[in-house]
Amino acid sequence: MRVGVLGTGVVGQAIAGKLSELGHEVVVGTRDPDQTLGRQEPDVFGNPPFGAWLAEHPAVRLAGLGDAAAHGEVVVNATAGGAALEALRLAGEANLDGKVLVDVANPLDFSQGMPPSLSVSNTDCLGECIQREFPTARVVKTLNTVNASVMVNPGLVGGGDHTVFVSGNDPEAKALVTDLLTEGFGWRDVIDLGDITTARGAEMQMALWLRLMGSLGTPMFNFKVVR
Ligand SMILES: NC(=O)c1ccc[n+]([C@@H]2O[C@H](COP(=O)([O-])OP(=O)(O)OC[C@H]3O[C@@H](n4cnc5c(N)ncnc54)[C@H](OP(=O)(O)O)[C@@H]3O)[C@@H](O)[C@H]2O)c1
């Protein structure tokens, strides 16, 4: 499958790397490829610059946001939540038309310090904002409730015995994403919350997730929904 992964941070890298390992044709999208490749410094968390990651993943190509979205049969939004709508506008509505758009972003607002709050919540969410602005894209919210490395390797915590969610209006799109999560990434418990409005719950879980990270001192954990 051809996949465009929009985002060059740890999440874009984790998802692009895993999809490439699984044999998919992956193009990562960034605003300015030359500038992104020119970064020499580690990011704020000490991760190596994107160029170093790309050198270790020669099957992955870096391109502009529009080219990456045009390449994908499936497009992944792994951009900063506060900038996601702007990034998707740069990717171009026509390049998202009819495509499964996997949204893993959280609308985190750091303007009042740590921990961040959500820039949209309660009666709306980022997943819905994206679906409203790009009505012909088939938005599926998922994976935003776990750390980047756990997204593509759930076995890293608790032997993989924990839960991830999907939300979206299009049943076929959710089935495709669920298959990718289970057969591709190794998730064993995927709960379909319902239509895209249910992504409010997955996004607002961030309030608890961020405080748990502070309390546990690590992002390597997840929730298991026990029925
Ligand atoms: N980090 C995690 O473990 C984790 C876990 C769950 C969910 N998430 C969510 O996943 C998303 C990606 O997280 P991340 O930590 O990998 O990276 P991030 O630092 O949140 O986002 C980096 C990406 O956002 C793009 N970006 C930033 N400002 C932009 C703007 N004004 N216009 C267009 N694009 C812009 C950057 O584009 P350029 O490439 O052009 O610089 C880059 O590709 C976020 O929404 C985050 O909340 C993260």
JSON list of N, CA, C and O in Angstrom, two decimals, residues 144-189:
[
{"chain": "A", "resi": 144, "resn": "ASN", "atom": "N", "xyz": [-3.83, 8.12, 19.36]},
{"chain": "A", "resi": 144, "resn": "ASN", "atom": "CA", "xyz": [-3.42, 9.35, 20.04]},
{"chain": "A", "resi": 144, "resn": "ASN", "atom": "C", "xyz": [-3.29, 9.15, 21.55]},
{"chain": "A", "resi": 144, "resn": "ASN", "atom": "O", "xyz": [-2.74, 10.01, 22.22]},
{"chain": "A", "resi": 145, "resn": "THR", "atom": "N", "xyz": [-3.77, 8.01, 22.06]},
{"chain": "A", "resi": 145, "resn": "THR", "atom": "CA", "xyz": [-3.78, 7.79, 23.52]},
{"chain": "A", "resi": 145, "resn": "THR", "atom": "C", "xyz": [-2.53, 7.06, 24.02]},
{"chain": "A", "resi": 145, "resn": "THR", "atom": "O", "xyz": [-2.49, 6.70, 25.20]},
{"chain": "A", "resi": 146, "resn": "VAL", "atom": "N", "xyz": [-1.57, 6.80, 23.12]},
{"chain": "A", "resi": 146, "resn": "VAL", "atom": "CA", "xyz": [-0.35, 6.11, 23.57]},
{"chain": "A", "resi": 146, "resn": "VAL", "atom": "C", "xyz": [0.90, 6.80, 23.03]},
{"chain": "A", "resi": 146, "resn": "VAL", "atom": "O", "xyz": [0.84, 7.53, 22.04]},
{"chain": "A", "resi": 147, "resn": "ASN", "atom": "N", "xyz": [2.01, 6.52, 23.68]},
{"chain": "A", "resi": 147, "resn": "ASN", "atom": "CA", "xyz": [3.31, 7.04, 23.27]},
{"chain": "A", "resi": 147, "resn": "ASN", "atom": "C", "xyz": [3.70, 6.52, 21.87]},
{"chain": "A", "resi": 147, "resn": "ASN", "atom": "O", "xyz": [3.28, 5.43, 21.47]},
{"chain": "A", "resi": 148, "resn": "ALA", "atom": "N", "xyz": [4.52, 7.30, 21.16]},
{"chain": "A", "resi": 148, "resn": "ALA", "atom": "CA", "xyz": [4.88, 6.96, 19.79]},
{"chain": "A", "resi": 148, "resn": "ALA", "atom": "C", "xyz": [5.41, 5.53, 19.63]},
{"chain": "A", "resi": 148, "resn": "ALA", "atom": "O", "xyz": [4.99, 4.80, 18.73]},
{"chain": "A", "resi": 149, "resn": "SER", "atom": "N", "xyz": [6.32, 5.13, 20.51]},
{"chain": "A", "resi": 149, "resn": "SER", "atom": "CA", "xyz": [6.91, 3.80, 20.34]},
{"chain": "A", "resi": 149, "resn": "SER", "atom": "C", "xyz": [5.90, 2.69, 20.61]},
{"chain": "A", "resi": 149, "resn": "SER", "atom": "O", "xyz": [5.94, 1.62, 20.00]},
{"chain": "A", "resi": 150, "resn": "VAL", "atom": "N", "xyz": [4.96, 2.96, 21.54]},
{"chain": "A", "resi": 150, "resn": "VAL", "atom": "CA", "xyz": [3.92, 1.97, 21.85]},
{"chain": "A", "resi": 150, "resn": "VAL", "atom": "C", "xyz": [2.92, 1.85, 20.70]},
{"chain": "A", "resi": 150, "resn": "VAL", "atom": "O", "xyz": [2.37, 0.77, 20.44]},
{"chain": "A", "resi": 151, "resn": "MET", "atom": "N", "xyz": [2.70, 2.95, 19.97]},
{"chain": "A", "resi": 151, "resn": "MET", "atom": "CA", "xyz": [1.76, 2.92, 18.84]},
{"chain": "A", "resi": 151, "resn": "MET", "atom": "C", "xyz": [2.04, 1.74, 17.91]},
{"chain": "A", "resi": 151, "resn": "MET", "atom": "O", "xyz": [1.13, 1.04, 17.49]},
{"chain": "A", "resi": 152, "resn": "VAL", "atom": "N", "xyz": [3.32, 1.58, 17.58]},
{"chain": "A", "resi": 152, "resn": "VAL", "atom": "CA", "xyz": [3.69, 0.58, 16.56]},
{"chain": "A", "resi": 152, "resn": "VAL", "atom": "C", "xyz": [4.29, -0.67, 17.17]},
{"chain": "A", "resi": 152, "resn": "VAL", "atom": "O", "xyz": [4.70, -1.59, 16.44]},
{"chain": "A", "resi": 153, "resn": "ASN", "atom": "N", "xyz": [4.35, -0.71, 18.51]},
{"chain": "A", "resi": 153, "resn": "ASN", "atom": "CA", "xyz": [4.89, -1.88, 19.18]},
{"chain": "A", "resi": 153, "resn": "ASN", "atom": "C", "xyz": [4.23, -2.02, 20.55]},
{"chain": "A", "resi": 153, "resn": "ASN", "atom": "O", "xyz": [4.86, -1.79, 21.59]},
{"chain": "A", "resi": 154, "resn": "PRO", "atom": "N", "xyz": [2.94, -2.38, 20.56]},
{"chain": "A", "resi": 154, "resn": "PRO", "atom": "CA", "xyz": [2.21, -2.44, 21.83]},
{"chain": "A", "resi": 154, "resn": "PRO", "atom": "C", "xyz": [2.83, -3.41, 22.82]},
{"chain": "A", "resi": 154, "resn": "PRO", "atom": "O", "xyz": [2.65, -3.26, 24.04]},
{"chain": "A", "resi": 155, "resn": "GLY", "atom": "N", "xyz": [3.59, -4.38, 22.35]},
{"chain": "A", "resi": 155, "resn": "GLY", "atom": "CA", "xyz": [4.23, -5.35, 23.24]},
{"chain": "A", "resi": 155, "resn": "GLY", "atom": "C", "xyz": [5.27, -4.74, 24.15]},
{"chain": "A", "resi": 155, "resn": "GLY", "atom": "O", "xyz": [5.72, -5.37, 25.11]},
{"chain": "A", "resi": 156, "resn": "LEU", "atom": "N", "xyz": [5.63, -3.47, 23.91]},
{"chain": "A", "resi": 156, "resn": "LEU", "atom": "CA", "xyz": [6.62, -2.81, 24.76]},
{"chain": "A", "resi": 156, "resn": "LEU", "atom": "C", "xyz": [6.12, -2.61, 26.18]},
{"chain": "A", "resi": 156, "resn": "LEU", "atom": "O", "xyz": [6.91, -2.43, 27.10]},
{"chain": "A", "resi": 157, "resn": "VAL", "atom": "N", "xyz": [4.79, -2.57, 26.37]},
{"chain": "A", "resi": 157, "resn": "VAL", "atom": "CA", "xyz": [4.25, -2.45, 27.74]},
{"chain": "A", "resi": 157, "resn": "VAL", "atom": "C", "xyz": [3.22, -3.56, 27.98]},
{"chain": "A", "resi": 157, "resn": "VAL", "atom": "O", "xyz": [2.42, -3.89, 27.10]},
{"chain": "A", "resi": 158, "resn": "GLY", "atom": "N", "xyz": [3.29, -4.11, 29.17]},
{"chain": "A", "resi": 158, "resn": "GLY", "atom": "CA", "xyz": [2.28, -5.09, 29.61]},
{"chain": "A", "resi": 158, "resn": "GLY", "atom": "C", "xyz": [2.08, -6.26, 28.67]},
{"chain": "A", "resi": 158, "resn": "GLY", "atom": "O", "xyz": [0.97, -6.81, 28.58]},
{"chain": "A", "resi": 159, "resn": "GLY", "atom": "N", "xyz": [3.12, -6.64, 27.96]},
{"chain": "A", "resi": 159, "resn": "GLY", "atom": "CA", "xyz": [2.99, -7.77, 27.03]},
{"chain": "A", "resi": 159, "resn": "GLY", "atom": "C", "xyz": [1.98, -7.52, 25.93]},
{"chain": "A", "resi": 159, "resn": "GLY", "atom": "O", "xyz": [1.53, -8.46, 25.25]},
{"chain": "A", "resi": 160, "resn": "GLY", "atom": "N", "xyz": [1.60, -6.27, 25.72]},
{"chain": "A", "resi": 160, "resn": "GLY", "atom": "CA", "xyz": [0.65, -5.94, 24.64]},
{"chain": "A", "resi": 160, "resn": "GLY", "atom": "C", "xyz": [-0.80, -6.15, 25.01]},
{"chain": "A", "resi": 160, "resn": "GLY", "atom": "O", "xyz": [-1.69, -6.02, 24.17]},
{"chain": "A", "resi": 161, "resn": "ASP", "atom": "N", "xyz": [-1.06, -6.43, 26.32]},
{"chain": "A", "resi": 161, "resn": "ASP", "atom": "CA", "xyz": [-2.43, -6.72, 26.75]},
{"chain": "A", "resi": 161, "resn": "ASP", "atom": "C", "xyz": [-3.11, -5.43, 27.21]},
{"chain": "A", "resi": 161, "resn": "ASP", "atom": "O", "xyz": [-3.29, -5.20, 28.42]},
{"chain": "A", "resi": 162, "resn": "HIS", "atom": "N", "xyz": [-3.43, -4.56, 26.27]},
{"chain": "A", "resi": 162, "resn": "HIS", "atom": "CA", "xyz": [-4.06, -3.28, 26.59]},
{"chain": "A", "resi": 162, "resn": "HIS", "atom": "C", "xyz": [-4.79, -2.75, 25.35]},
{"chain": "A", "resi": 162, "resn": "HIS", "atom": "O", "xyz": [-4.77, -3.39, 24.30]},
{"chain": "A", "resi": 163, "resn": "THR", "atom": "N", "xyz": [-5.40, -1.57, 25.48]},
{"chain": "A", "resi": 163, "resn": "THR", "atom": "CA", "xyz": [-6.47, -1.17, 24.56]},
{"chain": "A", "resi": 163, "resn": "THR", "atom": "C", "xyz": [-6.14, 0.07, 23.75]},
{"chain": "A", "resi": 163, "resn": "THR", "atom": "O", "xyz": [-5.51, 1.01, 24.25]},
{"chain": "A", "resi": 164, "resn": "VAL", "atom": "N", "xyz": [-6.60, 0.07, 22.49]},
{"chain": "A", "resi": 164, "resn": "VAL", "atom": "CA", "xyz": [-6.53, 1.26, 21.65]},
{"chain": "A", "resi": 164, "resn": "VAL", "atom": "C", "xyz": [-7.92, 1.48, 21.04]},
{"chain": "A", "resi": 164, "resn": "VAL", "atom": "O", "xyz": [-8.73, 0.55, 20.98]},
{"chain": "A", "resi": 165, "resn": "PHE", "atom": "N", "xyz": [-8.19, 2.71, 20.61]},
{"chain": "A", "resi": 165, "resn": "PHE", "atom": "CA", "xyz": [-9.54, 3.07, 20.15]},
{"chain": "A", "resi": 165, "resn": "PHE", "atom": "C", "xyz": [-9.52, 3.52, 18.69]},
{"chain": "A", "resi": 165, "resn": "PHE", "atom": "O", "xyz": [-8.51, 4.03, 18.21]},
{"chain": "A", "resi": 166, "resn": "VAL", "atom": "N", "xyz": [-10.65, 3.33, 18.01]},
{"chain": "A", "resi": 166, "resn": "VAL", "atom": "CA", "xyz": [-10.84, 3.96, 16.70]},
{"chain": "A", "resi": 166, "resn": "VAL", "atom": "C", "xyz": [-12.17, 4.71, 16.73]},
{"chain": "A", "resi": 166, "resn": "VAL", "atom": "O", "xyz": [-13.16, 4.26, 17.31]},
{"chain": "A", "resi": 167, "resn": "SER", "atom": "N", "xyz": [-12.19, 5.89, 16.05]},
{"chain": "A", "resi": 167, "resn": "SER", "atom": "CA", "xyz": [-13.40, 6.69, 15.89]},
{"chain": "A", "resi": 167, "resn": "SER", "atom": "C", "xyz": [-13.45, 7.16, 14.45]},
{"chain": "A", "resi": 167, "resn": "SER", "atom": "O", "xyz": [-12.42, 7.59, 13.91]},
{"chain": "A", "resi": 168, "resn": "GLY", "atom": "N", "xyz": [-14.63, 7.11, 13.84]},
{"chain": "A", "resi": 168, "resn": "GLY", "atom": "CA", "xyz": [-14.73, 7.62, 12.48]},
{"chain": "A", "resi": 168, "resn": "GLY", "atom": "C", "xyz": [-16.10, 7.34, 11.90]},
{"chain": "A", "resi": 168, "resn": "GLY", "atom": "O", "xyz": [-16.82, 6.45, 12.38]},
{"chain": "A", "resi": 169, "resn": "ASN", "atom": "N", "xyz": [-16.45, 8.08, 10.87]},
{"chain": "A", "resi": 169, "resn": "ASN", "atom": "CA", "xyz": [-17.79, 7.97, 10.27]},
{"chain": "A", "resi": 169, "resn": "ASN", "atom": "C", "xyz": [-17.90, 6.86, 9.23]},
{"chain": "A", "resi": 169, "resn": "ASN", "atom": "O", "xyz": [-19.01, 6.46, 8.88]},
{"chain": "A", "resi": 170, "resn": "ASP", "atom": "N", "xyz": [-16.76, 6.41, 8.70]},
{"chain": "A", "resi": 170, "resn": "ASP", "atom": "CA", "xyz": [-16.76, 5.48, 7.56]},
{"chain": "A", "resi": 170, "resn": "ASP", "atom": "C", "xyz": [-16.36, 4.08, 8.02]},
{"chain": "A", "resi": 170, "resn": "ASP", "atom": "O", "xyz": [-15.19, 3.85, 8.38]},
{"chain": "A", "resi": 171, "resn": "PRO", "atom": "N", "xyz": [-17.30, 3.13, 8.03]},
{"chain": "A", "resi": 171, "resn": "PRO", "atom": "CA", "xyz": [-17.00, 1.79, 8.54]},
{"chain": "A", "resi": 171, "resn": "PRO", "atom": "C", "xyz": [-15.86, 1.09, 7.79]},
{"chain": "A", "resi": 171, "resn": "PRO", "atom": "O", "xyz": [-15.03, 0.41, 8.40]},
{"chain": "A", "resi": 172, "resn": "GLU", "atom": "N", "xyz": [-15.80, 1.28, 6.46]},
{"chain": "A", "resi": 172, "resn": "GLU", "atom": "CA", "xyz": [-14.73, 0.63, 5.69]},
{"chain": "A", "resi": 172, "resn": "GLU", "atom": "C", "xyz": [-13.37, 1.20, 6.07]},
{"chain": "A", "resi": 172, "resn": "GLU", "atom": "O", "xyz": [-12.37, 0.47, 6.15]},
{"chain": "A", "resi": 173, "resn": "ALA", "atom": "N", "xyz": [-13.31, 2.50, 6.26]},
{"chain": "A", "resi": 173, "resn": "ALA", "atom": "CA", "xyz": [-12.05, 3.14, 6.65]},
{"chain": "A", "resi": 173, "resn": "ALA", "atom": "C", "xyz": [-11.61, 2.62, 8.02]},
{"chain": "A", "resi": 173, "resn": "ALA", "atom": "O", "xyz": [-10.44, 2.30, 8.23]},
{"chain": "A", "resi": 174, "resn": "LYS", "atom": "N", "xyz": [-12.57, 2.48, 8.95]},
{"chain": "A", "resi": 174, "resn": "LYS", "atom": "CA", "xyz": [-12.23, 1.98, 10.28]},
{"chain": "A", "resi": 174, "resn": "LYS", "atom": "C", "xyz": [-11.78, 0.52, 10.21]},
{"chain": "A", "resi": 174, "resn": "LYS", "atom": "O", "xyz": [-10.86, 0.12, 10.93]},
{"chain": "A", "resi": 175, "resn": "ALA", "atom": "N", "xyz": [-12.39, -0.25, 9.31]},
{"chain": "A", "resi": 175, "resn": "ALA", "atom": "CA", "xyz": [-11.99, -1.66, 9.16]},
{"chain": "A", "resi": 175, "resn": "ALA", "atom": "C", "xyz": [-10.56, -1.76, 8.63]},
{"chain": "A", "resi": 175, "resn": "ALA", "atom": "O", "xyz": [-9.76, -2.57, 9.10]},
{"chain": "A", "resi": 176, "resn": "LEU", "atom": "N", "xyz": [-10.23, -0.90, 7.66]},
{"chain": "A", "resi": 176, "resn": "LEU", "atom": "CA", "xyz": [-8.86, -0.91, 7.11]},
{"chain": "A", "resi": 176, "resn": "LEU", "atom": "C", "xyz": [-7.86, -0.54, 8.20]},
{"chain": "A", "resi": 176, "resn": "LEU", "atom": "O", "xyz": [-6.81, -1.19, 8.36]},
{"chain": "A", "resi": 177, "resn": "VAL", "atom": "N", "xyz": [-8.18, 0.50, 8.98]},
{"chain": "A", "resi": 177, "resn": "VAL", "atom": "CA", "xyz": [-7.26, 0.96, 10.03]},
{"chain": "A", "resi": 177, "resn": "VAL", "atom": "C", "xyz": [-7.15, -0.11, 11.12]},
{"chain": "A", "resi": 177, "resn": "VAL", "atom": "O", "xyz": [-6.06, -0.39, 11.63]},
{"chain": "A", "resi": 178, "resn": "THR", "atom": "N", "xyz": [-8.27, -0.73, 11.47]},
{"chain": "A", "resi": 178, "resn": "THR", "atom": "CA", "xyz": [-8.24, -1.78, 12.50]},
{"chain": "A", "resi": 178, "resn": "THR", "atom": "C", "xyz": [-7.37, -2.95, 12.05]},
{"chain": "A", "resi": 178, "resn": "THR", "atom": "O", "xyz": [-6.59, -3.51, 12.83]},
{"chain": "A", "resi": 179, "resn": "ASP", "atom": "N", "xyz": [-7.45, -3.29, 10.77]},
{"chain": "A", "resi": 179, "resn": "ASP", "atom": "CA", "xyz": [-6.61, -4.36, 10.23]},
{"chain": "A", "resi": 179, "resn": "ASP", "atom": "C", "xyz": [-5.13, -3.99, 10.32]},
{"chain": "A", "resi": 179, "resn": "ASP", "atom": "O", "xyz": [-4.29, -4.82, 10.69]},
{"chain": "A", "resi": 180, "resn": "LEU", "atom": "N", "xyz": [-4.83, -2.73, 10.01]},
{"chain": "A", "resi": 180, "resn": "LEU", "atom": "CA", "xyz": [-3.45, -2.26, 10.11]},
{"chain": "A", "resi": 180, "resn": "LEU", "atom": "C", "xyz": [-2.96, -2.33, 11.56]},
{"chain": "A", "resi": 180, "resn": "LEU", "atom": "O", "xyz": [-1.83, -2.74, 11.84]},
{"chain": "A", "resi": 181, "resn": "LEU", "atom": "N", "xyz": [-3.84, -1.94, 12.49]},
{"chain": "A", "resi": 181, "resn": "LEU", "atom": "CA", "xyz": [-3.48, -1.95, 13.91]},
{"chain": "A", "resi": 181, "resn": "LEU", "atom": "C", "xyz": [-3.22, -3.37, 14.41]},
{"chain": "A", "resi": 181, "resn": "LEU", "atom": "O", "xyz": [-2.25, -3.61, 15.14]},
{"chain": "A", "resi": 182, "resn": "THR", "atom": "N", "xyz": [-4.07, -4.31, 14.00]},
{"chain": "A", "resi": 182, "resn": "THR", "atom": "CA", "xyz": [-3.96, -5.67, 14.53]},
{"chain": "A", "resi": 182, "resn": "THR", "atom": "C", "xyz": [-2.92, -6.49, 13.75]},
{"chain": "A", "resi": 182, "resn": "THR", "atom": "O", "xyz": [-1.93, -6.96, 14.31]},
{"chain": "A", "resi": 183, "resn": "GLU", "atom": "N", "xyz": [-3.13, -6.63, 12.45]},
{"chain": "A", "resi": 183, "resn": "GLU", "atom": "CA", "xyz": [-2.22, -7.46, 11.64]},
{"chain": "A", "resi": 183, "resn": "GLU", "atom": "C", "xyz": [-0.85, -6.81, 11.48]},
{"chain": "A", "resi": 183, "resn": "GLU", "atom": "O", "xyz": [0.17, -7.48, 11.42]},
{"chain": "A", "resi": 184, "resn": "GLY", "atom": "N", "xyz": [-0.84, -5.47, 11.37]},
{"chain": "A", "resi": 184, "resn": "GLY", "atom": "CA", "xyz": [0.42, -4.76, 11.12]},
{"chain": "A", "resi": 184, "resn": "GLY", "atom": "C", "xyz": [1.19, -4.44, 12.39]},
{"chain": "A", "resi": 184, "resn": "GLY", "atom": "O", "xyz": [2.34, -4.83, 12.55]},
{"chain": "A", "resi": 185, "resn": "PHE", "atom": "N", "xyz": [0.51, -3.73, 13.31]},
{"chain": "A", "resi": 185, "resn": "PHE", "atom": "CA", "xyz": [1.23, -3.20, 14.48]},
{"chain": "A", "resi": 185, "resn": "PHE", "atom": "C", "xyz": [1.17, -4.14, 15.68]},
{"chain": "A", "resi": 185, "resn": "PHE", "atom": "O", "xyz": [1.92, -3.95, 16.64]},
{"chain": "A", "resi": 186, "resn": "GLY", "atom": "N", "xyz": [0.25, -5.12, 15.67]},
{"chain": "A", "resi": 186, "resn": "GLY", "atom": "CA", "xyz": [0.22, -6.10, 16.76]},
{"chain": "A", "resi": 186, "resn": "GLY", "atom": "C", "xyz": [-0.75, -5.79, 17.89]},
{"chain": "A", "resi": 186, "resn": "GLY", "atom": "O", "xyz": [-0.66, -6.40, 18.97]},
{"chain": "A", "resi": 187, "resn": "TRP", "atom": "N", "xyz": [-1.68, -4.85, 17.67]},
{"chain": "A", "resi": 187, "resn": "TRP", "atom": "CA", "xyz": [-2.68, -4.57, 18.70]},
{"chain": "A", "resi": 187, "resn": "TRP", "atom": "C", "xyz": [-3.67, -5.72, 18.80]},
{"chain": "A", "resi": 187, "resn": "TRP", "atom": "O", "xyz": [-4.09, -6.27, 17.79]},
{"chain": "A", "resi": 188, "resn": "ARG", "atom": "N", "xyz": [-4.05, -6.08, 20.04]},
{"chain": "A", "resi": 188, "resn": "ARG", "atom": "CA", "xyz": [-4.98, -7.20, 20.22]},
{"chain": "A", "resi": 188, "resn": "ARG", "atom": "C", "xyz": [-6.36, -6.74, 20.65]},
{"chain": "A", "resi": 188, "resn": "ARG", "atom": "O", "xyz": [-7.34, -7.45, 20.49]},
{"chain": "A", "resi": 189, "resn": "ASP", "atom": "N", "xyz": [-6.45, -5.53, 21.24]},
{"chain": "A", "resi": 189, "resn": "ASP", "atom": "CA", "xyz": [-7.75, -5.04, 21.72]},
{"chain": "A", "resi": 189, "resn": "ASP", "atom": "C", "xyz": [-8.01, -3.65, 21.13]},
{"chain": "A", "resi": 189, "resn": "ASP", "atom": "O", "xyz": [-7.49, -2.65, 21.62]}
]
